[in-house]
mmCIF file of C-alpha atoms in Angstrom:
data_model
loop_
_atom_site.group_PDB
_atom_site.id
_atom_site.type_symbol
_atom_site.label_atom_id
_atom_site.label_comp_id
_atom_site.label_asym_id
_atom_site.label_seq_id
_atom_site.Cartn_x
_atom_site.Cartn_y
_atom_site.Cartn_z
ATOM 1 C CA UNK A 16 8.966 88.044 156.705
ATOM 2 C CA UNK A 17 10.910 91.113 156.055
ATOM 3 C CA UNK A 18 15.171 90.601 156.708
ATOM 4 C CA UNK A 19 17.527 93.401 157.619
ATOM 5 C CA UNK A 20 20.976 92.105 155.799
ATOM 6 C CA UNK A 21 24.092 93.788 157.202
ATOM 7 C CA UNK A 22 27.048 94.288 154.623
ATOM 8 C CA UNK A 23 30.514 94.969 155.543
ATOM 9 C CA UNK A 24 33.648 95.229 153.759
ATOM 10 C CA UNK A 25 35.264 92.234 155.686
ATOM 11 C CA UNK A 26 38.712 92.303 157.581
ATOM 12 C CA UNK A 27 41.695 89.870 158.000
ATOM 13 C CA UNK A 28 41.337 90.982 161.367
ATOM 14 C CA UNK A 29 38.774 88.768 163.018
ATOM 15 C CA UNK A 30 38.120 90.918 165.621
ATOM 16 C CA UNK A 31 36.569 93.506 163.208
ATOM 17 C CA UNK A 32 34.474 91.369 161.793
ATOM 18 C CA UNK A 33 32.811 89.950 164.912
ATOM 19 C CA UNK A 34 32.148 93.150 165.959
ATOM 20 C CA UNK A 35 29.867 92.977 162.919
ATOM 21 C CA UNK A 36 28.311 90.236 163.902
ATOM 22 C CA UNK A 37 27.867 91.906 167.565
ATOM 23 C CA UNK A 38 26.753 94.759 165.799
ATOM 24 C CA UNK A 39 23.798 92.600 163.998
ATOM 25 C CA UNK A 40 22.650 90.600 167.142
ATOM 26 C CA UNK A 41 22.338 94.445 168.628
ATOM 27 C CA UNK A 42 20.435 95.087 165.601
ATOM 28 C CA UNK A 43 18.149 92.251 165.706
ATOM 29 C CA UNK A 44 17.029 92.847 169.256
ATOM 30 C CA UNK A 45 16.514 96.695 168.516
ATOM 31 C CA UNK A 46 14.742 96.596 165.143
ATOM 32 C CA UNK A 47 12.767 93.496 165.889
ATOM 33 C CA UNK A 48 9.383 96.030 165.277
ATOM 34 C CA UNK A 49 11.006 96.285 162.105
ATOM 35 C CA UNK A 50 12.294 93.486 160.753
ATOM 36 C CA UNK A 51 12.086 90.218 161.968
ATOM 37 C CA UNK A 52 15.358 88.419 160.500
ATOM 38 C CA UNK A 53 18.964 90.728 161.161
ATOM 39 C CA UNK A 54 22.094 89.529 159.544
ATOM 40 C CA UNK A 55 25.352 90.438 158.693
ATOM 41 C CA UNK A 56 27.127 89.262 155.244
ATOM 42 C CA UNK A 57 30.731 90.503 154.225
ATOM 43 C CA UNK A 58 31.417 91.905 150.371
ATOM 44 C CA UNK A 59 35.263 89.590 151.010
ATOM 45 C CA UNK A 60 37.967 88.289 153.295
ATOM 46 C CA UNK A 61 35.095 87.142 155.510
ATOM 47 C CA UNK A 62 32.524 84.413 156.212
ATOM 48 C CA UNK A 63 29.535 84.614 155.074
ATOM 49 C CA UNK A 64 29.827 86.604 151.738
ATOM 50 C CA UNK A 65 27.060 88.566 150.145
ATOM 51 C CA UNK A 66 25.202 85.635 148.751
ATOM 52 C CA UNK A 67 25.085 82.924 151.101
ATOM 53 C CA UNK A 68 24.155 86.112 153.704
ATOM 54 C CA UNK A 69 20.920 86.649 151.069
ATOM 55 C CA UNK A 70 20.365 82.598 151.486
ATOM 56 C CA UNK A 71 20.590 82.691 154.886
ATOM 57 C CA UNK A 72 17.814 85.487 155.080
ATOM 58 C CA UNK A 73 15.517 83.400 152.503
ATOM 59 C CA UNK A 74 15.879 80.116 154.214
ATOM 60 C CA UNK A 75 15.028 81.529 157.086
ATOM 61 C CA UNK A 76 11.694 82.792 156.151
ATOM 62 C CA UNK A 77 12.151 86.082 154.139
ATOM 63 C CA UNK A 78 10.019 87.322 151.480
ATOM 64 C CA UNK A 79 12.069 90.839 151.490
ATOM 65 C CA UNK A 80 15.284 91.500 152.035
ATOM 66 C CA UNK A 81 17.292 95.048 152.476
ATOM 67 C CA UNK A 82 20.935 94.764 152.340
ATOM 68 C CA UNK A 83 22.378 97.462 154.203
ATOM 69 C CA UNK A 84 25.975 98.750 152.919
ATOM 70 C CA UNK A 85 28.134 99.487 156.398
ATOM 71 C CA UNK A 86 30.217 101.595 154.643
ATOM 72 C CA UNK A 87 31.392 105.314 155.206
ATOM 73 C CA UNK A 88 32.240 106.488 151.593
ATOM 74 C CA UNK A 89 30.737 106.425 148.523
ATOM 75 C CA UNK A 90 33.783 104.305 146.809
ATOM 76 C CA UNK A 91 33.533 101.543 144.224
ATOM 77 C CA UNK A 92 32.434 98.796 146.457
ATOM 78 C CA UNK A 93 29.039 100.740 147.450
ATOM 79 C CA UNK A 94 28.700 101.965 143.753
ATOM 80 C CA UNK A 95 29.456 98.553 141.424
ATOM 81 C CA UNK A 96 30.631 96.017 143.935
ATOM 82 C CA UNK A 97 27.556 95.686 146.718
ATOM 83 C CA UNK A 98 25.229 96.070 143.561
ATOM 84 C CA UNK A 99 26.827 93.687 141.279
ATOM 85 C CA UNK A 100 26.765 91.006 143.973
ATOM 86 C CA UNK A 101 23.188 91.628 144.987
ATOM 87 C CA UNK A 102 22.009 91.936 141.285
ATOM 88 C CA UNK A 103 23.497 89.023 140.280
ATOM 89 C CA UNK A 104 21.841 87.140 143.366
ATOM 90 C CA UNK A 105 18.285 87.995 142.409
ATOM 91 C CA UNK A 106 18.409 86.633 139.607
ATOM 92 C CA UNK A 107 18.505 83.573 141.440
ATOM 93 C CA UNK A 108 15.568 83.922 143.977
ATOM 94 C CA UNK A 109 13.135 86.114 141.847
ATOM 95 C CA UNK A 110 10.596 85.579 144.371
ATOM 96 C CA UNK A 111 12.080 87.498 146.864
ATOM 97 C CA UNK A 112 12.093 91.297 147.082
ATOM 98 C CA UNK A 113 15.367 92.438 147.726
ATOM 99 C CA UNK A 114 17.040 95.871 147.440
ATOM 100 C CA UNK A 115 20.082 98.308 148.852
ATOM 101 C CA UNK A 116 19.904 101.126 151.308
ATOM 102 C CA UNK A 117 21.238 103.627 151.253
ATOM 103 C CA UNK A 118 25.351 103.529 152.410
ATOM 104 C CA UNK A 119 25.553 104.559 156.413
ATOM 105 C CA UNK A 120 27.280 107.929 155.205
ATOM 106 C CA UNK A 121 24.469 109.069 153.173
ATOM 107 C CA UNK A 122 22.304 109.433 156.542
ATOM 108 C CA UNK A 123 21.132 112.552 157.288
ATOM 109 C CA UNK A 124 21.516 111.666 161.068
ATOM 110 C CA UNK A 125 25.354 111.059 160.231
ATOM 111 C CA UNK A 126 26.047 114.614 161.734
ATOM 112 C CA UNK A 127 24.282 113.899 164.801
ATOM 113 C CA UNK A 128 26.464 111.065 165.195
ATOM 114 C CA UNK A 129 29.993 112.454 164.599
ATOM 115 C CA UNK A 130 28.718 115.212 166.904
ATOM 116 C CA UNK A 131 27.921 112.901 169.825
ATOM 117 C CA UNK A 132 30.990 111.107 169.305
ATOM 118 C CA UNK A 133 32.985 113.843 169.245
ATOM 119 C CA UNK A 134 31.013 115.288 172.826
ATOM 120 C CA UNK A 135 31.599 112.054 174.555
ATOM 121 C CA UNK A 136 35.419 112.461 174.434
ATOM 122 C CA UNK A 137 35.212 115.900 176.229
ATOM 123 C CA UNK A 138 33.406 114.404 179.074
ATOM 124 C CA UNK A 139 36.195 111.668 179.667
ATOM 125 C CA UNK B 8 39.250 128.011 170.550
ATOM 126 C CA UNK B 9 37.946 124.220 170.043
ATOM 127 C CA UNK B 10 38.483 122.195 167.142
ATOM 128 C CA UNK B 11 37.091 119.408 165.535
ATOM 129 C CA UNK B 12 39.630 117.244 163.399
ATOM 130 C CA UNK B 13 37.622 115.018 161.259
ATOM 131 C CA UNK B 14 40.103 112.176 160.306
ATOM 132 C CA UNK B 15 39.242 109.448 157.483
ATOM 133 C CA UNK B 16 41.210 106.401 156.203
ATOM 134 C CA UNK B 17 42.206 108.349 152.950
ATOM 135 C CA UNK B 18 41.628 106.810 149.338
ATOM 136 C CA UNK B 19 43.518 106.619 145.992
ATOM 137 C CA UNK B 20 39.508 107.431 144.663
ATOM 138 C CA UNK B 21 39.664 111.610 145.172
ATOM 139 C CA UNK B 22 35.878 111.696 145.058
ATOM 140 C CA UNK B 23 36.112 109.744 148.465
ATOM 141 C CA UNK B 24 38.486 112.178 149.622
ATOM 142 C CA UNK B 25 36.083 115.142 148.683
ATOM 143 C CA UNK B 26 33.293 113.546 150.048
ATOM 144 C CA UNK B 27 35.291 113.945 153.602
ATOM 145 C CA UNK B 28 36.043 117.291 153.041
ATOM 146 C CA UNK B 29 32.266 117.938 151.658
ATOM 147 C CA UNK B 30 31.223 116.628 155.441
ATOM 148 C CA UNK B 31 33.434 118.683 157.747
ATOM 149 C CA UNK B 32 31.681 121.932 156.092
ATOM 150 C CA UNK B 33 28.621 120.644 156.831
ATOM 151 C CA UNK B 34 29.990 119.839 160.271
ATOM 152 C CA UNK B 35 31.439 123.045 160.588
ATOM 153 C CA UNK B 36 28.131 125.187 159.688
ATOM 154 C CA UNK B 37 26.193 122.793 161.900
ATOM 155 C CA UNK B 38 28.221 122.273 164.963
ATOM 156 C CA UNK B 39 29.150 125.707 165.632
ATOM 157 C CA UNK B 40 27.911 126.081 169.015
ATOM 158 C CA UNK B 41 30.342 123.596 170.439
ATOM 159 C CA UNK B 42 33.342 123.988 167.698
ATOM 160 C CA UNK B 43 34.946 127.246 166.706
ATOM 161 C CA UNK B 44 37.374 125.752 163.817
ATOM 162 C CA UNK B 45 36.349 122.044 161.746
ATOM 163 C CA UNK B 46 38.729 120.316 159.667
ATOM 164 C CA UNK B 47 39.477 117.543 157.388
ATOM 165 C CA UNK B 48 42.425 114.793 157.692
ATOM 166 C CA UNK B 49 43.762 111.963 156.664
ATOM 167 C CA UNK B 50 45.429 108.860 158.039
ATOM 168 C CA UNK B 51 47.036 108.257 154.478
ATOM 169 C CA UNK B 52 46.799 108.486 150.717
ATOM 170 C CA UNK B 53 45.283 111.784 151.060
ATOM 171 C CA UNK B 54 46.613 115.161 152.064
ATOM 172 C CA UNK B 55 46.289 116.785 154.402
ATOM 173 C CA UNK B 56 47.436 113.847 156.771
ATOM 174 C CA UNK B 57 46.995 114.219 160.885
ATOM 175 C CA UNK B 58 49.941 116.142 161.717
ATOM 176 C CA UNK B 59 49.094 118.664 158.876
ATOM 177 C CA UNK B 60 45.493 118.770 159.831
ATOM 178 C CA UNK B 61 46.233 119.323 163.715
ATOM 179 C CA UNK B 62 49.127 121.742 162.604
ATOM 180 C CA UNK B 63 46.065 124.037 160.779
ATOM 181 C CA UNK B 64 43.663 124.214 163.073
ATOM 182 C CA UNK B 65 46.533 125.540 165.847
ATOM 183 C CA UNK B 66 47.473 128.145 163.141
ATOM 184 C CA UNK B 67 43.715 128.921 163.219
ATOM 185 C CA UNK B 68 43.856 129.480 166.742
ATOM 186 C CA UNK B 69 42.976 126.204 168.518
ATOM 187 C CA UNK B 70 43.673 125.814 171.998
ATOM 188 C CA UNK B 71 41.796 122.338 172.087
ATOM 189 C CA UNK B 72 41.457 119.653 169.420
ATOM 190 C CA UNK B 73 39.436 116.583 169.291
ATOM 191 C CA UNK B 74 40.628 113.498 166.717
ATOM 192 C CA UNK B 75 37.389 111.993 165.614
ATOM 193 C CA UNK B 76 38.319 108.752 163.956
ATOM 194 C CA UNK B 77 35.884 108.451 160.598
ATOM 195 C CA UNK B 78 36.416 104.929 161.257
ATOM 196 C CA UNK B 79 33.314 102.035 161.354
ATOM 197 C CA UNK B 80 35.558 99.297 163.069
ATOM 198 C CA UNK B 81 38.001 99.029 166.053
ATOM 199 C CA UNK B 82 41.095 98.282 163.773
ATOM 200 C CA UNK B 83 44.622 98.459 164.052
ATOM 201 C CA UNK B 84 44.508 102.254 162.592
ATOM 202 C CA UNK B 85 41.514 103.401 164.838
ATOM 203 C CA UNK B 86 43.855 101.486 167.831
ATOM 204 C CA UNK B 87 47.000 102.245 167.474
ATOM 205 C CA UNK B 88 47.789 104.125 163.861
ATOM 206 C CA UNK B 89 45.909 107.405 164.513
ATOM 207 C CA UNK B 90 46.909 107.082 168.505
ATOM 208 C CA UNK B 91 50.528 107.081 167.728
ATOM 209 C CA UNK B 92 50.277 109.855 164.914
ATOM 210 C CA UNK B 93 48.490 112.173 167.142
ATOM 211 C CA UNK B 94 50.861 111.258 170.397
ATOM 212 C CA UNK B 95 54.060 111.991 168.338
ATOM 213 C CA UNK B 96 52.603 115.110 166.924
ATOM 214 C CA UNK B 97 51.153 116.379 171.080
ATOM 215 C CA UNK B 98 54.815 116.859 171.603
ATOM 216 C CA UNK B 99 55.594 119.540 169.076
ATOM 217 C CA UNK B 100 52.124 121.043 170.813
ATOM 218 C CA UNK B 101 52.511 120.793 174.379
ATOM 219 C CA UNK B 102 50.640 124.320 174.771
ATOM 220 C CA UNK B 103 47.451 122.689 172.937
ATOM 221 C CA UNK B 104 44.661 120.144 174.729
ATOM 222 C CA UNK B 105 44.234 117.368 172.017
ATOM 223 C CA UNK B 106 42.523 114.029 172.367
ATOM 224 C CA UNK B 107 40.893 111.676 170.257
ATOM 225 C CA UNK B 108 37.238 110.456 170.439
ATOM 226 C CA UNK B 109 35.978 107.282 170.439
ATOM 227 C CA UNK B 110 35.984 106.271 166.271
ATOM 228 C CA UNK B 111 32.333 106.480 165.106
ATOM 229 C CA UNK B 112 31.169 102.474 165.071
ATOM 230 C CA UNK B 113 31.453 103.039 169.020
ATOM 231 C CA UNK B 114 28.622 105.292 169.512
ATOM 232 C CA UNK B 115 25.596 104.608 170.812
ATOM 233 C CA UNK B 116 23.604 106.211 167.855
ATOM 234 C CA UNK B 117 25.039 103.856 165.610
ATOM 235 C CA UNK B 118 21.825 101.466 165.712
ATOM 236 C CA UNK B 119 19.350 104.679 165.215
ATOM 237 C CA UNK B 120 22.002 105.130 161.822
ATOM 238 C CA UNK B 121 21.129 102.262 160.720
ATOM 239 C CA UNK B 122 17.859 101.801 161.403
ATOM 240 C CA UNK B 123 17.069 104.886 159.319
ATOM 241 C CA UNK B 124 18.958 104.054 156.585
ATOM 242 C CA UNK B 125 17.694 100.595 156.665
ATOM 243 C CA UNK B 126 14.343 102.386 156.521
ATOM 244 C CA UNK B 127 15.055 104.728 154.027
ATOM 245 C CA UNK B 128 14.930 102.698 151.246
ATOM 246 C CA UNK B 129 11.424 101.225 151.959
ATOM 247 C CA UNK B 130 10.194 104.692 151.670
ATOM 248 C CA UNK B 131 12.428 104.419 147.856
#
Protein backbone atom coordinates (compact mmCIF):
# COMPACT_ATOMS: atom_id res chain seq x y z
CA UNK A 1 0.00 0.00 0.00
CA UNK A 2 1.39 3.27 -0.99
CA UNK A 3 1.17 6.24 2.17
CA UNK A 4 1.03 9.96 1.58
CA UNK A 5 3.00 11.33 4.91
CA UNK A 6 2.29 15.00 5.63
CA UNK A 7 5.25 17.00 7.33
CA UNK A 8 4.87 20.19 9.06
CA UNK A 9 7.04 22.33 11.02
CA UNK A 10 4.83 22.00 14.24
CA UNK A 11 3.40 24.99 16.36
CA UNK A 12 2.93 25.73 20.13
CA UNK A 13 -0.21 26.86 18.89
CA UNK A 14 -2.51 23.87 18.78
CA UNK A 15 -4.77 25.28 16.61
CA UNK A 16 -2.15 25.30 13.76
CA UNK A 17 -1.38 22.09 14.06
CA UNK A 18 -4.87 20.58 13.87
CA UNK A 19 -5.43 22.34 10.98
CA UNK A 20 -2.76 19.92 9.76
CA UNK A 21 -4.37 17.22 10.74
CA UNK A 22 -7.72 18.69 9.01
CA UNK A 23 -5.64 19.33 6.22
CA UNK A 24 -4.60 15.39 5.99
CA UNK A 25 -8.15 13.90 6.57
CA UNK A 26 -8.99 16.42 3.41
CA UNK A 27 -6.14 14.81 1.83
CA UNK A 28 -7.00 11.32 2.44
CA UNK A 29 -10.50 11.58 1.08
CA UNK A 30 -9.19 13.51 -2.11
CA UNK A 31 -6.11 11.45 -3.04
CA UNK A 32 -7.61 8.15 -2.05
CA UNK A 33 -6.98 7.13 -6.15
CA UNK A 34 -3.64 7.86 -5.11
CA UNK A 35 -2.64 6.76 -2.09
CA UNK A 36 -4.41 4.76 0.16
CA UNK A 37 -2.89 5.75 3.74
CA UNK A 38 -2.71 10.04 4.35
CA UNK A 39 -0.97 11.27 7.39
CA UNK A 40 0.41 14.10 8.90
CA UNK A 41 3.79 13.97 11.13
CA UNK A 42 5.43 17.24 12.62
CA UNK A 43 9.52 17.87 12.22
CA UNK A 44 8.96 19.37 16.46
CA UNK A 45 6.82 21.01 19.10
CA UNK A 46 4.12 18.59 17.96
CA UNK A 47 2.66 15.08 18.27
CA UNK A 48 3.46 12.76 16.21
CA UNK A 49 7.09 13.57 15.08
CA UNK A 50 8.66 12.45 11.86
CA UNK A 51 9.30 8.92 12.91
CA UNK A 52 6.53 7.57 14.75
CA UNK A 53 4.41 9.44 11.61
CA UNK A 54 6.70 6.85 9.21
CA UNK A 55 5.53 3.94 11.86
CA UNK A 56 2.25 4.85 11.77
CA UNK A 57 2.21 4.61 7.83
CA UNK A 58 4.10 1.05 8.01
CA UNK A 59 1.91 -0.43 10.63
CA UNK A 60 -0.76 0.42 8.86
CA UNK A 61 -0.03 -1.44 5.77
CA UNK A 62 2.56 0.60 3.70
CA UNK A 63 5.11 -0.73 1.50
CA UNK A 64 5.95 3.04 0.21
CA UNK A 65 5.91 5.96 1.81
CA UNK A 66 6.32 9.81 0.44
CA UNK A 67 6.83 12.30 3.06
CA UNK A 68 5.64 15.47 1.90
CA UNK A 69 7.54 18.71 3.37
CA UNK A 70 4.52 21.48 4.06
CA UNK A 71 6.85 24.02 3.94
CA UNK A 72 7.07 27.38 1.89
CA UNK A 73 10.90 28.04 1.75
CA UNK A 74 13.72 26.26 0.96
CA UNK A 75 15.39 26.83 4.65
CA UNK A 76 17.42 24.36 6.69
CA UNK A 77 14.64 22.23 7.91
CA UNK A 78 13.60 21.16 4.17
CA UNK A 79 17.38 20.94 3.21
CA UNK A 80 19.17 18.86 6.39
CA UNK A 81 16.42 18.61 8.94
CA UNK A 82 13.28 16.68 7.02
CA UNK A 83 16.16 14.56 5.36
CA UNK A 84 18.17 13.77 8.31
CA UNK A 85 15.07 12.55 10.15
CA UNK A 86 13.76 10.49 7.27
CA UNK A 87 17.30 9.07 6.45
CA UNK A 88 17.96 8.11 9.67
CA UNK A 89 14.42 6.30 9.83
CA UNK A 90 15.08 4.01 6.90
CA UNK A 91 17.61 2.67 8.14
CA UNK A 92 15.31 1.16 10.41
CA UNK A 93 12.53 -0.29 8.09
CA UNK A 94 14.70 -1.13 4.94
CA UNK A 95 11.84 -2.84 3.55
CA UNK A 96 9.90 -0.02 2.96
CA UNK A 97 10.34 2.46 0.10
CA UNK A 98 10.29 5.75 1.37
CA UNK A 99 11.35 9.13 -0.09
CA UNK A 100 10.75 13.23 0.02
CA UNK A 101 8.80 15.39 -2.34
CA UNK A 102 9.44 17.97 -3.33
CA UNK A 103 8.78 21.20 -0.61
CA UNK A 104 5.06 22.81 -1.45
CA UNK A 105 7.02 26.00 -2.78
CA UNK A 106 8.87 24.23 -5.38
CA UNK A 107 5.38 23.53 -7.25
CA UNK A 108 5.04 24.81 -10.40
CA UNK A 109 1.24 25.29 -9.68
CA UNK A 110 2.41 27.58 -6.65
CA UNK A 111 1.63 30.67 -8.94
CA UNK A 112 -1.71 29.52 -9.72
CA UNK A 113 -2.31 29.41 -6.17
CA UNK A 114 -1.07 32.80 -4.86
CA UNK A 115 -3.01 34.07 -7.89
CA UNK A 116 -6.36 32.59 -6.82
CA UNK A 117 -5.79 33.62 -3.43
CA UNK A 118 -5.03 36.84 -4.16
CA UNK A 119 -8.52 37.02 -6.73
CA UNK A 120 -10.69 35.74 -4.00
CA UNK A 121 -10.05 38.81 -1.78
CA UNK A 122 -11.25 41.21 -4.59
CA UNK A 123 -14.50 39.49 -4.80
CA UNK A 124 -15.21 39.93 -0.94
CA UNK B 1 -3.15 50.80 -10.73
CA UNK B 2 -3.46 47.31 -8.72
CA UNK B 3 -0.90 45.83 -6.70
CA UNK B 4 0.04 42.70 -5.45
CA UNK B 5 2.06 42.77 -2.04
CA UNK B 6 3.54 39.43 -1.59
CA UNK B 7 4.28 39.26 2.23
CA UNK B 8 6.47 36.31 3.85
CA UNK B 9 7.44 35.57 7.50
CA UNK B 10 11.08 36.90 6.86
CA UNK B 11 14.28 34.76 7.81
CA UNK B 12 17.74 35.37 9.37
CA UNK B 13 18.71 32.64 6.18
CA UNK B 14 18.94 35.53 3.13
CA UNK B 15 18.61 32.75 0.57
CA UNK B 16 14.97 32.36 2.02
CA UNK B 17 14.54 35.91 1.70
CA UNK B 18 15.68 35.83 -2.06
CA UNK B 19 13.74 33.02 -2.77
CA UNK B 20 10.57 35.47 -1.93
CA UNK B 21 11.77 38.05 -3.92
CA UNK B 22 12.79 35.38 -6.83
CA UNK B 23 8.74 34.53 -6.72
CA UNK B 24 7.10 37.95 -6.92
CA UNK B 25 9.06 38.39 -10.43
CA UNK B 26 7.75 35.44 -11.52
CA UNK B 27 4.41 36.64 -10.19
CA UNK B 28 4.82 39.83 -11.65
CA UNK B 29 5.67 38.56 -15.39
CA UNK B 30 2.87 36.03 -14.99
CA UNK B 31 0.03 37.82 -13.41
CA UNK B 32 0.07 40.84 -15.41
CA UNK B 33 -3.33 40.84 -16.68
CA UNK B 34 -4.85 41.35 -13.29
CA UNK B 35 -1.75 43.27 -11.46
CA UNK B 36 -0.03 46.35 -12.80
CA UNK B 37 2.83 46.61 -9.94
CA UNK B 38 4.10 43.07 -7.72
CA UNK B 39 6.12 43.31 -4.75
CA UNK B 40 7.97 41.64 -2.07
CA UNK B 41 7.56 42.13 1.93
CA UNK B 42 8.24 41.11 4.98
CA UNK B 43 6.57 40.65 8.34
CA UNK B 44 10.14 40.74 10.03
CA UNK B 45 13.83 39.95 9.89
CA UNK B 46 13.87 41.00 6.40
CA UNK B 47 13.62 44.35 4.69
CA UNK B 48 11.57 45.61 3.14
CA UNK B 49 8.89 45.06 5.98
CA UNK B 50 4.88 45.80 5.21
CA UNK B 51 4.74 49.39 5.66
CA UNK B 52 7.85 49.80 3.36
CA UNK B 53 6.51 47.38 0.86
CA UNK B 54 2.89 49.07 0.73
CA UNK B 55 4.73 52.54 0.88
CA UNK B 56 6.54 51.36 -2.77
CA UNK B 57 4.04 50.15 -4.60
CA UNK B 58 1.89 53.69 -3.84
CA UNK B 59 5.10 55.51 -5.04
CA UNK B 60 4.70 53.23 -8.11
CA UNK B 61 1.37 54.40 -8.61
CA UNK B 62 -1.03 52.01 -6.82
CA UNK B 63 -4.42 52.98 -6.24
CA UNK B 64 -5.32 49.38 -4.88
CA UNK B 65 -3.20 46.88 -2.95
CA UNK B 66 -3.84 43.39 -1.97
CA UNK B 67 -1.70 41.79 1.26
CA UNK B 68 -1.27 38.20 0.31
CA UNK B 69 -0.09 36.49 3.44
CA UNK B 70 2.86 33.81 2.23
CA UNK B 71 1.68 32.09 5.19
CA UNK B 72 0.72 27.95 5.31
CA UNK B 73 -1.15 28.22 8.76
CA UNK B 74 -3.83 30.46 10.42
CA UNK B 75 -1.36 31.82 13.13
CA UNK B 76 -1.18 34.61 15.31
CA UNK B 77 0.88 36.66 12.46
CA UNK B 78 -1.48 35.62 9.51
CA UNK B 79 -4.45 36.74 12.34
CA UNK B 80 -3.60 39.48 13.86
CA UNK B 81 0.35 40.54 13.16
CA UNK B 82 0.04 41.37 9.42
CA UNK B 83 -3.80 42.71 10.12
CA UNK B 84 -2.61 45.24 12.55
CA UNK B 85 0.59 46.26 10.44
CA UNK B 86 -1.41 46.87 7.41
CA UNK B 87 -4.47 48.70 9.50
CA UNK B 88 -1.95 51.13 11.16
CA UNK B 89 -0.21 51.75 7.93
CA UNK B 90 -4.23 52.32 5.81
CA UNK B 91 -4.23 55.45 7.84
CA UNK B 92 -1.21 57.24 6.47
CA UNK B 93 -3.06 55.97 2.97
CA UNK B 94 -6.55 56.81 3.23
CA UNK B 95 -6.56 57.75 -0.67
CA UNK B 96 -5.42 53.98 -1.46
CA UNK B 97 -7.93 50.64 -1.47
CA UNK B 98 -5.80 48.00 0.46
CA UNK B 99 -6.92 44.67 1.82
CA UNK B 100 -5.45 41.53 2.62
CA UNK B 101 -6.27 38.08 1.12
CA UNK B 102 -6.96 35.11 2.67
CA UNK B 103 -3.05 33.63 3.64
CA UNK B 104 -2.31 30.82 1.14
CA UNK B 105 -3.09 27.39 3.38
CA UNK B 106 -6.83 28.76 2.95
CA UNK B 107 -7.26 28.19 -0.64
CA UNK B 108 -9.01 25.77 -2.18
CA UNK B 109 -6.08 24.72 -4.55
CA UNK B 110 -4.11 23.83 -1.72
CA UNK B 111 -5.00 19.94 -2.05
CA UNK B 112 -4.26 20.05 -6.07
CA UNK B 113 -0.55 21.62 -4.49
CA UNK B 114 -0.07 18.92 -2.86
CA UNK B 115 -1.20 16.34 -4.70
CA UNK B 116 1.27 17.30 -7.43
CA UNK B 117 4.03 17.62 -5.42
CA UNK B 118 3.21 14.49 -3.66
CA UNK B 119 3.26 13.12 -7.21
CA UNK B 120 6.18 14.64 -8.37
CA UNK B 121 8.54 12.69 -6.79
CA UNK B 122 7.18 9.29 -8.03
CA UNK B 123 7.90 10.53 -11.43
CA UNK B 124 11.85 11.25 -9.56
Amino acid sequence: MKALLLVAHGSRRQQSNDEVVLLADKLRKKCFMHYDIVNAAFLELAEVLIPDGIKKCIDEGASSIVVLPYFLNSGRHVIEDIPNIVNDTIKNHPDVDIRIAPHLGASDLMMELLIASANSTKQS
